[in-house]
XYZ file of C-alpha atoms in Angstrom:
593
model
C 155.107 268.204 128.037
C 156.103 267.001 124.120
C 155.011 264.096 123.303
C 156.590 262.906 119.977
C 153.791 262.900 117.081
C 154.796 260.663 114.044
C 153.018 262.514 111.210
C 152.717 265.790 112.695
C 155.490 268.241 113.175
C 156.302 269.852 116.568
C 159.383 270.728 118.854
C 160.727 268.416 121.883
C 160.299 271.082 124.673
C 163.913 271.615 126.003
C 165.481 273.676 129.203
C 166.714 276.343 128.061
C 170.175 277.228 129.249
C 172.872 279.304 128.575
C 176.386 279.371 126.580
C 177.970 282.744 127.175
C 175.299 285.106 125.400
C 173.630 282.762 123.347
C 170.431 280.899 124.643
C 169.673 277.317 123.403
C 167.293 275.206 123.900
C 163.469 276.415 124.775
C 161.681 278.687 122.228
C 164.961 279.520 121.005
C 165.623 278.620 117.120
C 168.192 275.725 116.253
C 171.435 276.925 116.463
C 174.486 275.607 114.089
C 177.880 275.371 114.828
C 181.587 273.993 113.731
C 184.512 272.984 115.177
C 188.083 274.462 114.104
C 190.693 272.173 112.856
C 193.845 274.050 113.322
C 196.169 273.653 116.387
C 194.930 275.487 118.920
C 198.321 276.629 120.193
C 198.426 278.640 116.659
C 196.213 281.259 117.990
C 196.822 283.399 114.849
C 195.249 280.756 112.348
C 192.817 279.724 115.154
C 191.115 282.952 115.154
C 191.291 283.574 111.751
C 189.210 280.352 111.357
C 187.315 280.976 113.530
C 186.245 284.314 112.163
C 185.676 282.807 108.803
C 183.020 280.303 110.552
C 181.394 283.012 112.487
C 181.202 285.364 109.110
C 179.425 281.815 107.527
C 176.999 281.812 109.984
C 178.105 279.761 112.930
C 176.814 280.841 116.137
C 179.250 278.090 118.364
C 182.739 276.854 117.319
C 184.662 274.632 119.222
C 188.664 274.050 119.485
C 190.106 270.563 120.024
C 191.604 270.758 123.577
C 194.601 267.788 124.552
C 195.741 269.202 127.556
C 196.349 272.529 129.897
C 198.339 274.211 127.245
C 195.541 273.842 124.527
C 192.841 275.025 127.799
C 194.825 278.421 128.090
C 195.724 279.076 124.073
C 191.930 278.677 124.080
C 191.656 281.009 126.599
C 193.943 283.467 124.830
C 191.915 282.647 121.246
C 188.639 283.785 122.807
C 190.309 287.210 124.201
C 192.030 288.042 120.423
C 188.211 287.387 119.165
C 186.657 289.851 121.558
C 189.255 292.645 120.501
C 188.287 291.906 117.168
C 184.300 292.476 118.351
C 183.843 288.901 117.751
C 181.592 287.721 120.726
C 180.799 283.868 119.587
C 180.477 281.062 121.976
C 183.716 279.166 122.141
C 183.684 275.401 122.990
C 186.439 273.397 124.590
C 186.820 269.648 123.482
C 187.785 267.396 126.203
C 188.694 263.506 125.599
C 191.028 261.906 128.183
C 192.077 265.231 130.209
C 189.761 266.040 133.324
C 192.709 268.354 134.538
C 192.050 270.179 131.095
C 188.406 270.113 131.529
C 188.453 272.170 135.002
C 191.356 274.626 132.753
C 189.053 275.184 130.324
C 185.818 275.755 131.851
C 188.243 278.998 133.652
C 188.402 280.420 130.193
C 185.354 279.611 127.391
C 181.620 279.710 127.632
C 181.049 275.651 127.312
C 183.415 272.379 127.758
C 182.534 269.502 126.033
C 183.235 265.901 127.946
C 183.689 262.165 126.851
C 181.982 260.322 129.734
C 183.567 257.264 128.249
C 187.390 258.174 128.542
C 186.382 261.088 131.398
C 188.156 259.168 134.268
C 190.602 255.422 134.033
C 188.948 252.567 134.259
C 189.761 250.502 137.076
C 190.237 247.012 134.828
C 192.234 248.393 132.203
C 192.168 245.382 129.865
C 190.630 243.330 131.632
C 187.867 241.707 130.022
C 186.368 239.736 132.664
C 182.593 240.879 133.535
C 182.138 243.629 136.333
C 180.550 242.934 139.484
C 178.323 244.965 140.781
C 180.341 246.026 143.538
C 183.032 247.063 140.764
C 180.544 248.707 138.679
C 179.583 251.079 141.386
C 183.479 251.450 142.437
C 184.139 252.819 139.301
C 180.720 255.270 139.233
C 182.163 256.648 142.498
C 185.298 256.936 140.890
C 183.219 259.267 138.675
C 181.062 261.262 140.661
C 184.174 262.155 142.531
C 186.085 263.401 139.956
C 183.026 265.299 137.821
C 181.479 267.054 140.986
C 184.721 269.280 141.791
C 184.481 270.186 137.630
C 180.582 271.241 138.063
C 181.645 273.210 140.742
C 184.266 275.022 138.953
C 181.890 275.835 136.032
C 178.364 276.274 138.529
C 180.859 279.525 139.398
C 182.447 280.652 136.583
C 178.677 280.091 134.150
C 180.279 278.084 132.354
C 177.701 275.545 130.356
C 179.013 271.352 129.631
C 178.005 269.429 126.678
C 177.950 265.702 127.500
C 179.106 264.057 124.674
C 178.618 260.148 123.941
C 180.715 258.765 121.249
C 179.519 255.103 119.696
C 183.238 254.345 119.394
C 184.330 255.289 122.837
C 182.077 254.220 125.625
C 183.957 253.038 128.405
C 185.081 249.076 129.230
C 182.535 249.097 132.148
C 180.084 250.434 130.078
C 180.934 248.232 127.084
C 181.301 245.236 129.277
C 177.762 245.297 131.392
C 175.824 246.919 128.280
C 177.610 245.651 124.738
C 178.371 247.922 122.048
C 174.860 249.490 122.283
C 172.434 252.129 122.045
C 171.736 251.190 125.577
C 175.017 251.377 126.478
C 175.579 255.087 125.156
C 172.311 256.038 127.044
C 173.524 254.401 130.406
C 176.839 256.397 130.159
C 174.717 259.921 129.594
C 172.525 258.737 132.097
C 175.179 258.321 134.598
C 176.360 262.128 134.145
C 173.060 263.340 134.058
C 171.942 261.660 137.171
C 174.899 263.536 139.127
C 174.253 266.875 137.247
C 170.538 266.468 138.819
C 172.341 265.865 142.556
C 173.994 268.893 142.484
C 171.555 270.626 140.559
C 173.410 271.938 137.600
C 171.467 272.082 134.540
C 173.072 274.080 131.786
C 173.856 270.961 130.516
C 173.105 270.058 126.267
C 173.737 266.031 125.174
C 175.157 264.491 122.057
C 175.087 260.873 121.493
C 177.148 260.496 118.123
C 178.069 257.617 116.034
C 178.865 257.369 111.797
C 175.980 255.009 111.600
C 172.859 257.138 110.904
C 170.505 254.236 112.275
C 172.108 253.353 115.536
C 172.605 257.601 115.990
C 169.128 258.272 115.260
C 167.371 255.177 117.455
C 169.971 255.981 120.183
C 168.954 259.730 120.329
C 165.636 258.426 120.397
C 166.232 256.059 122.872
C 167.751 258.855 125.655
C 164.713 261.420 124.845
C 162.059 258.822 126.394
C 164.519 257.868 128.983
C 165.432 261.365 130.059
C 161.322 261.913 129.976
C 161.079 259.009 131.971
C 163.057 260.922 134.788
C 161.710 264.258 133.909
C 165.197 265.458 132.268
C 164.736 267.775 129.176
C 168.101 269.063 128.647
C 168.620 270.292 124.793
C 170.006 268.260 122.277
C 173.389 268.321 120.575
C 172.672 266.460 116.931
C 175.402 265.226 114.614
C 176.683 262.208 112.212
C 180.235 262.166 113.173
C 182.686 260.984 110.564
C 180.045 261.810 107.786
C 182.983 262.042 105.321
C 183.034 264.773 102.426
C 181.443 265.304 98.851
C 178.042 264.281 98.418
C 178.290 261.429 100.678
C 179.259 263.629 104.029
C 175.711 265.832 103.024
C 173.165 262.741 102.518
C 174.760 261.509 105.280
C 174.282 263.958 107.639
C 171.472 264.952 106.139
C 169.673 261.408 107.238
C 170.803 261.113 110.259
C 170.407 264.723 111.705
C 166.982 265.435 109.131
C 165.845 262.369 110.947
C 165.867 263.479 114.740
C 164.735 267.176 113.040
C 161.859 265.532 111.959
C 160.811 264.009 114.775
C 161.104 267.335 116.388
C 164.549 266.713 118.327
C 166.756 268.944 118.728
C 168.245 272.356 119.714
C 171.556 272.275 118.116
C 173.805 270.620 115.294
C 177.022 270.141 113.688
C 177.198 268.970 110.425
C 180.654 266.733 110.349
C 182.786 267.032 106.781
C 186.046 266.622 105.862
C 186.245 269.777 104.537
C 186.907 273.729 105.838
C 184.799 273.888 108.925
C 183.039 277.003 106.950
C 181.584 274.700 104.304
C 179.998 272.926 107.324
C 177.818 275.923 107.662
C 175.781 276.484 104.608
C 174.882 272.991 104.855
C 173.628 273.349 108.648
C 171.858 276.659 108.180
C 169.635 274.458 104.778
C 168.797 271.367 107.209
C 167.742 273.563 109.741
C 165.393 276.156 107.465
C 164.177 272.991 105.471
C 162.923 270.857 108.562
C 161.069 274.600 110.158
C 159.363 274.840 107.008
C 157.008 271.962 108.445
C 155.770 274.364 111.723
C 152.237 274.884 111.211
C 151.394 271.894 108.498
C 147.846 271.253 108.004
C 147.225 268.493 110.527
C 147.595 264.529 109.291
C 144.997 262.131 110.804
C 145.892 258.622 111.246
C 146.167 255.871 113.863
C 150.145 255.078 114.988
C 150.981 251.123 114.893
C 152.108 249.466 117.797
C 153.952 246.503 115.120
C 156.969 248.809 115.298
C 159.803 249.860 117.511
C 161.694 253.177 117.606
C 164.929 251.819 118.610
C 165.211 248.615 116.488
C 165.397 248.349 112.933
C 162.695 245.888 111.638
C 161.462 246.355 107.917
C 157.884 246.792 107.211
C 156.900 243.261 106.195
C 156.140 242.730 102.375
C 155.487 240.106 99.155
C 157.468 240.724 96.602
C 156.623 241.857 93.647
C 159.122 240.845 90.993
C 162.071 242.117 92.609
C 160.352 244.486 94.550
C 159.535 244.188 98.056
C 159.988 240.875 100.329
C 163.534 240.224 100.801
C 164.707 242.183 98.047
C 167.212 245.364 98.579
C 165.371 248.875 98.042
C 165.273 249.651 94.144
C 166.011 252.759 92.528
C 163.825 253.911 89.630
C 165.889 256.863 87.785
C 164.145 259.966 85.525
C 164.913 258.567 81.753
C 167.999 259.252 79.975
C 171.602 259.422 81.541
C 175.133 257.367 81.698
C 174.521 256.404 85.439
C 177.347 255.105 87.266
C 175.624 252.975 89.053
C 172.920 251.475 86.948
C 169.087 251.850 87.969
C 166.902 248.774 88.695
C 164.305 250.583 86.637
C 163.684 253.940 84.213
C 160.657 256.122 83.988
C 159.650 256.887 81.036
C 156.866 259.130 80.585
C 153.851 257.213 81.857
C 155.656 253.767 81.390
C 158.646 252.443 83.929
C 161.220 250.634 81.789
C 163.097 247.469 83.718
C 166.531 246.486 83.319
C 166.148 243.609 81.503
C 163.735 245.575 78.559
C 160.040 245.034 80.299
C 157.621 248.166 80.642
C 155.053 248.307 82.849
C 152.176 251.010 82.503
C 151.997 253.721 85.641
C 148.229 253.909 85.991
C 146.564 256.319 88.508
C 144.254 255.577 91.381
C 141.379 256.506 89.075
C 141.726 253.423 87.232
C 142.365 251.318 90.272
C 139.116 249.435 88.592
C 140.195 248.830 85.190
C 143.628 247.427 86.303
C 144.895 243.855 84.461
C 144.969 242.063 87.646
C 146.869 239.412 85.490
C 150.009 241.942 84.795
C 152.970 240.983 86.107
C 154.008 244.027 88.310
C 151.284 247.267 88.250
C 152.471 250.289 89.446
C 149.987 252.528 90.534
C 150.284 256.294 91.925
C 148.816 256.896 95.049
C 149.088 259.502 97.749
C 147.805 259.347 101.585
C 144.523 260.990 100.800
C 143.797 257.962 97.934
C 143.631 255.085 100.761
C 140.658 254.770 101.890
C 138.690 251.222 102.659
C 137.746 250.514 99.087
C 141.164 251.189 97.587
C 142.932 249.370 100.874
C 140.891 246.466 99.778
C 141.888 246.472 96.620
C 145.444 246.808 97.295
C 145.065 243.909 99.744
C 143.471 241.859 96.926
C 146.394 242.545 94.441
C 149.538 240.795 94.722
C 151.014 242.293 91.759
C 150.241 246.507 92.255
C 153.186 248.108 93.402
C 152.657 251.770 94.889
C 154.189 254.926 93.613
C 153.914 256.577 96.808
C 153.850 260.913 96.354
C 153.444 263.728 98.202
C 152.444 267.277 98.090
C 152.067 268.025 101.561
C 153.793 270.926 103.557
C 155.246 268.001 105.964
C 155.617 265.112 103.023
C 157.591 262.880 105.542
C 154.683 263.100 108.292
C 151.955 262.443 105.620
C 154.172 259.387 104.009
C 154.279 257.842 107.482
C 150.982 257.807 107.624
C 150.357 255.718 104.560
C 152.693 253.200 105.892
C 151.465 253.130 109.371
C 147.930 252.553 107.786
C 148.535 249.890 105.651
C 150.376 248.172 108.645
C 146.732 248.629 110.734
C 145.359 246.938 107.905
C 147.921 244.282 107.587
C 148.452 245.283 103.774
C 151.950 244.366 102.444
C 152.025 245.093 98.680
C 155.732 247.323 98.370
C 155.749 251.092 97.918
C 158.268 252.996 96.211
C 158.808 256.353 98.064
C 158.381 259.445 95.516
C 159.373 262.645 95.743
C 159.173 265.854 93.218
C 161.815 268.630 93.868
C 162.777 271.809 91.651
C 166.163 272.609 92.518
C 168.766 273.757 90.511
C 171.728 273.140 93.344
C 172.911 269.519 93.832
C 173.717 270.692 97.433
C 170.042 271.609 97.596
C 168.724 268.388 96.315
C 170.875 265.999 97.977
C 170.106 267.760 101.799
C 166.393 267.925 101.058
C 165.819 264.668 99.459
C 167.813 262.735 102.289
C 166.046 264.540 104.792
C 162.748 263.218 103.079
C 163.362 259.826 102.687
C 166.168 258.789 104.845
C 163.668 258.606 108.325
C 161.450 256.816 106.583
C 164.285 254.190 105.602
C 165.665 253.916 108.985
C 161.754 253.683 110.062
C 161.425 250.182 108.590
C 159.569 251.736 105.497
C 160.086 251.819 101.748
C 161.084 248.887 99.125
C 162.214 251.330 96.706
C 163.246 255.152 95.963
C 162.286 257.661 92.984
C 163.468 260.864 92.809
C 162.286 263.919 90.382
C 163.612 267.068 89.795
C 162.322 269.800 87.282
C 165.709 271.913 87.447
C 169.169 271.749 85.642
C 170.709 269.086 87.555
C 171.472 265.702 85.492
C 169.871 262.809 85.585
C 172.818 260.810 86.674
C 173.430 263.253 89.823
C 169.337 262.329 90.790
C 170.357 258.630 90.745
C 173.581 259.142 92.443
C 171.479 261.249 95.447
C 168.793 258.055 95.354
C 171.261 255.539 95.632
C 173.574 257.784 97.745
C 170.616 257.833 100.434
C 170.340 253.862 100.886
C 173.517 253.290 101.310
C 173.662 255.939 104.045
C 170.591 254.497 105.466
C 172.379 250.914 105.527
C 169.738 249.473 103.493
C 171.102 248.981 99.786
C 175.253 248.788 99.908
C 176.362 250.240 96.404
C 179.619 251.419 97.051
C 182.709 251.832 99.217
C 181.696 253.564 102.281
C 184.398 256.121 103.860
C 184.179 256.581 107.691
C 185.949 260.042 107.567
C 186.807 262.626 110.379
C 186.617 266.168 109.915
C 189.844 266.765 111.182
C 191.223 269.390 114.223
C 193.796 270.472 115.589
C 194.680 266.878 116.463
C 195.011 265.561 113.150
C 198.590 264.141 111.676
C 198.309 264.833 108.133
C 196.562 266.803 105.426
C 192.897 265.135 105.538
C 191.230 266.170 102.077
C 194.333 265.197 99.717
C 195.021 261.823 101.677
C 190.790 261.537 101.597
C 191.205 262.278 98.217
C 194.056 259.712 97.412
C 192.102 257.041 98.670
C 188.741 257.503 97.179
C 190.744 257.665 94.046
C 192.318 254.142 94.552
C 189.374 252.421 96.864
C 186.112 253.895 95.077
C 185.426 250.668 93.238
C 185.546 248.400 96.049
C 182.047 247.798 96.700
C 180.800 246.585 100.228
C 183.649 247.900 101.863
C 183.969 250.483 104.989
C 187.219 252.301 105.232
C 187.864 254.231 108.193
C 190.230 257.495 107.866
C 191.137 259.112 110.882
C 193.414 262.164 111.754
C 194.064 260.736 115.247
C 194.720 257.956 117.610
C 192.875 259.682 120.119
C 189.230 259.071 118.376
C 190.738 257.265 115.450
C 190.200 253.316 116.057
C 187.239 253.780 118.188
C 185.055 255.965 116.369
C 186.143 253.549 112.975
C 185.445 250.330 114.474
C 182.319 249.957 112.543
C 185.230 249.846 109.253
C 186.514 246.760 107.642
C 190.063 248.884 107.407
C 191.596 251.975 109.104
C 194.204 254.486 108.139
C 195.010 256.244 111.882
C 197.195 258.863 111.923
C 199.777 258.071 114.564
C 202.113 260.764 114.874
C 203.512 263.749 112.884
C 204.184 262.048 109.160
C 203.547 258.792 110.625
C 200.156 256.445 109.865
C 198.785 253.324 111.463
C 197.104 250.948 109.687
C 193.782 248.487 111.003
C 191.656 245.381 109.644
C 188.352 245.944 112.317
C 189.542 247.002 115.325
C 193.265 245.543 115.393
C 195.724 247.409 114.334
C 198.195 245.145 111.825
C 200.944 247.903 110.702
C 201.661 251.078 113.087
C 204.111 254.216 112.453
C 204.226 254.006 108.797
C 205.568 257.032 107.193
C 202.865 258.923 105.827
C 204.483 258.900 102.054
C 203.937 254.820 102.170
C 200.667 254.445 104.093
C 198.247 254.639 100.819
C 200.184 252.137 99.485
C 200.458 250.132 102.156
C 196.759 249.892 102.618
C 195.902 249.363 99.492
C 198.392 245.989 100.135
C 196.589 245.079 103.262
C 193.448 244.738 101.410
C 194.665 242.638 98.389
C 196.131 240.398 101.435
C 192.948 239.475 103.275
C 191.428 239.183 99.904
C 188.916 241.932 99.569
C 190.757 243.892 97.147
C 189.260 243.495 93.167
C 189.661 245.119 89.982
């Protein structure tokens, strides 16, 4: 059975199982998919969308479903699709509606379910701590209800997703386990263990959240425990709320690139707030980029037992001026450029320049000798195949060298682990900025491939710094905008507002992009802060809890507004609501100018 590798590349082995006519899971390649966001009562516009996915290269889409009505127009979307020779997978998405979840599972190849909202809980508001009698009152509660639904689909073929949402685990779930990456892999646990007693297993998991380093630990945190029981149903991978723009893609692109290169995962969604087709393109490139790592030449080293998969814990360094120790992640930036947000350092030739008008000479590994030990900061190239005991001495002995980590292996991610989990073996802690050469002439391209890259290694603990080059047409300031764009999405160097954005589906109260787009315009500057914007009440405040503020839609035209978790102002006409946020922030005192 797979056994995860850190610096070489292989698959998790999965089931393999069935949706309709498409296999997933196994042998089979990972497959990408969308989700519609028109009402799916408008069965003209839902299958038009629908087609336009399909003709982008989706091979699932799935249609938000509230209630019986939405579980037959589903059902009368996926027969207009087959008279139109369209044969795709169609997905129904369950929240609080088991009623709708039997409906649907009558009439599409897969249902996806919320085990935290599936059944009521039996405290409703009540915050005092389960017993264990209660606890197991309420998992009865469960099995009761989900059995008669695995029934339904055990007859009818029809496969389940299980899908975990950070922002929605249930009160007995949050109350016994916190807000967790336990807790989400209790609640999948829990379904699992029932799907196993009545032994249906065309099952596939998601265990979603917008932050890419609880996501990525938490996904990594179910695979062992699944192995543990000898479960290996296929994975569902996605960064939900990613948002739009560039900052949707290096978002997705580090948390789902992360699980892709650990060799998880069958199946993904990439989340924007954009046209469900533009998900595709950017699906189809994180899939092809990650396969291009099958068959690498094989990377020797010894794994370190100093680190955890699950918890974040930064590879411990001295600093080196501001480099390393306690210091944020720098950014050094390719020379020349009106960056927006200004670079910590430039590179200039064979020189890097710093902020404040220093250079310091880049020297190479061949003249680790000759180095001015005295020199403030050294930065020195080096790639995995340069450490070896003499040079990890030397490194050791030098509290001023800084590495210039680079890469030209087929699996640059696997061999830059390696370095890091070597120096840990040798308890070396001089920082390392991680370097990486592209030639792309598509920002799309650059900004997937580079997150992918770096982000794991980020999340890993690993890295005090980021440099990015790119021998193509894009600009300088779009390279530093990717760089600094990847540590904010991997939480570890906060240079800008951070938008916790839905997609948006048939659910949604209000035109997403332009309100998405009204915000940015009037927020952008506010550095720091998390703003949540949401098309529904229904996953609105719980998947944005992780936001300082929330703009909920509430209703048709009408917007609620929320500081954390509370929500302050509700049924605001829409025409006011941008306004009115922008007051609730000046009020608590986080607004600037």
């Amino acid at each position: 059975m797979w056994k995860l590798n850190q610096f070489n590349y292989s698959r998790r082995t999965s089931n393999e199982i069935h949706i309709g006519n498409l296999l997933m899971g196994g042998t089979q390649p990972v497959r990408v998919q969308s989700m519609t966001n028109t009402d799916t009562n408008d069965i003209h516009n839902s299958v038009a969308q629908c087609l336009r996915i399909v003709e982008a290269g989706g091979e699932l889409v799935r249609f938000t479903t509230q209630g019986i009505r939405e579980a037959e127009s589903i059902g009368k979307i996926h027969a207009e699709l087959r008279k139109k020779g369209c044969n795709v997978p169609l997905v129904a998405d369950i929240h609080f509606n088991a009623n709708a979840a039997d409906e649907a599972a009558l009439q599409v190849e897969k249902v996806r379910i919320n085990p935290g909202n599936y059944v009521g809980s039996i405290k409703i508001g009540d915050t005092s701590d389960y017993t264990d009698a209660e606890f197991e009152t309420e998992y009865q509660k469960i099995r009761k209800r989900f059995i008669p639904f695995l029934n339904i689909c055990k007859e009818h073929n029809t496969a389940i997703r299980i899908g975990v949402n950070h922002g929605s685990l249930s009160e007995r779930m949050m109350n016994r386990y916190g807000d967790t990456s336990r807790g989400m892999v209790e609640s999948c646990m829990e379904f699992l263990r029932i799907c196993g007693e009545e032994n249906f297993t065309n099952v596939v998991i998601s265990m979603k959240t917008s932050n890419t380093v609880m996501m990525v630990q938490t996904v990594r945190l179910l695979v062992d425990e699944m192995a543990k029981e000898n479960l290996h149903f296929p994975l569902h991978l996605g960064v939900t709320e990613a948002g739009d723009g560039e900052d949707g893609r290096i978002k997705s692109a580090v948390g789902i690139g992360a699980l892709l290169a650990d060799g998880i995962g069958d199946t993904i969604r990439v989340s924007l707030s954009e046209e469900p087709e533009a998900e595709i393109p950017v699906a189809k490139l994180l899939v092809s980029y990650v396969s291009e790592r099958i068959n690498h030449k094989p990377i020797q080293a010894i794994e370190s037992s100093s680190l955890s998969r699950y918890e974040y814990f930064r590879r411990p360094t001295h600093a080196v001026g501001n480099i390393g120790g306690n210091n944020v992640p720098v950014v050094i930036a390719p020379a020349d450029g009106n960056h927006l947000v200004v670079p910590d350092y430039i590179l200039s030739g064979n020189n890097v320049l710093s902020s404040t008008g220093e250079i310091y000479p880049v020297f190479l590994i061949d003249n680790i000798a000759g180095i001015d030990t005295n020199s403030e900061v050294i930065f020195l190239k080096m790639e995995y195949s340069d450490l070896n005991s003499g040079n990890l001495e030397k490194l050791k002995n030098s509290n001023n060298i800084v590495v210039l980590l680079k890469t030209n292996h087929q699996n640059g991610t696997g061999e830059q682990r390696a370095f890091f989990h070597t120096l840990l073996n040798a308890e070396c802690t001089n920082p390392v900025i991680l370097c990486r050469d592209y030639t792309e002439n598509e920002l799309e391209n650059l900004q997937i491939k580079a997150a992918t890259d770096l982000g794991v290694l980020f999340i890993d603990g690993f890295g005090d710094g980021i440099l990015l080059e790119n021998e193509g047409v894009i600009s300088n300031e779009a390279i530093n905008s990717v760089a600094f764009g990847i540590l904010q999405a991997t939480r570890t160097r906060v240079t800008k507002t951070e938008f916790i954005s839905c997609p948006g589906c048939g659910r949604t109260m209000f035109h997403l992009q332009s309100v998405i787009a009204s915000i940015k315009a009037r927020t952008s500057h506010l550095k720091g802060l998390k703003i949540g914007i949401m098309g529904c009440i229904v996953n609105g405040p719980g998947e944005m809890a992780d936001a300082d503020y929330g703009y909920v839609g509430a209703g048709r035209g009408k917007v609620s507004l929320y500081k954390k978790k509370e929500c302050l102002e509700r049924n605001i006409p829409e025409e006011e609501a941008v306004e009115k946020l922008i007051g609730l922030i000046k009020i608590n005192g986080d607004w600037h100018e």
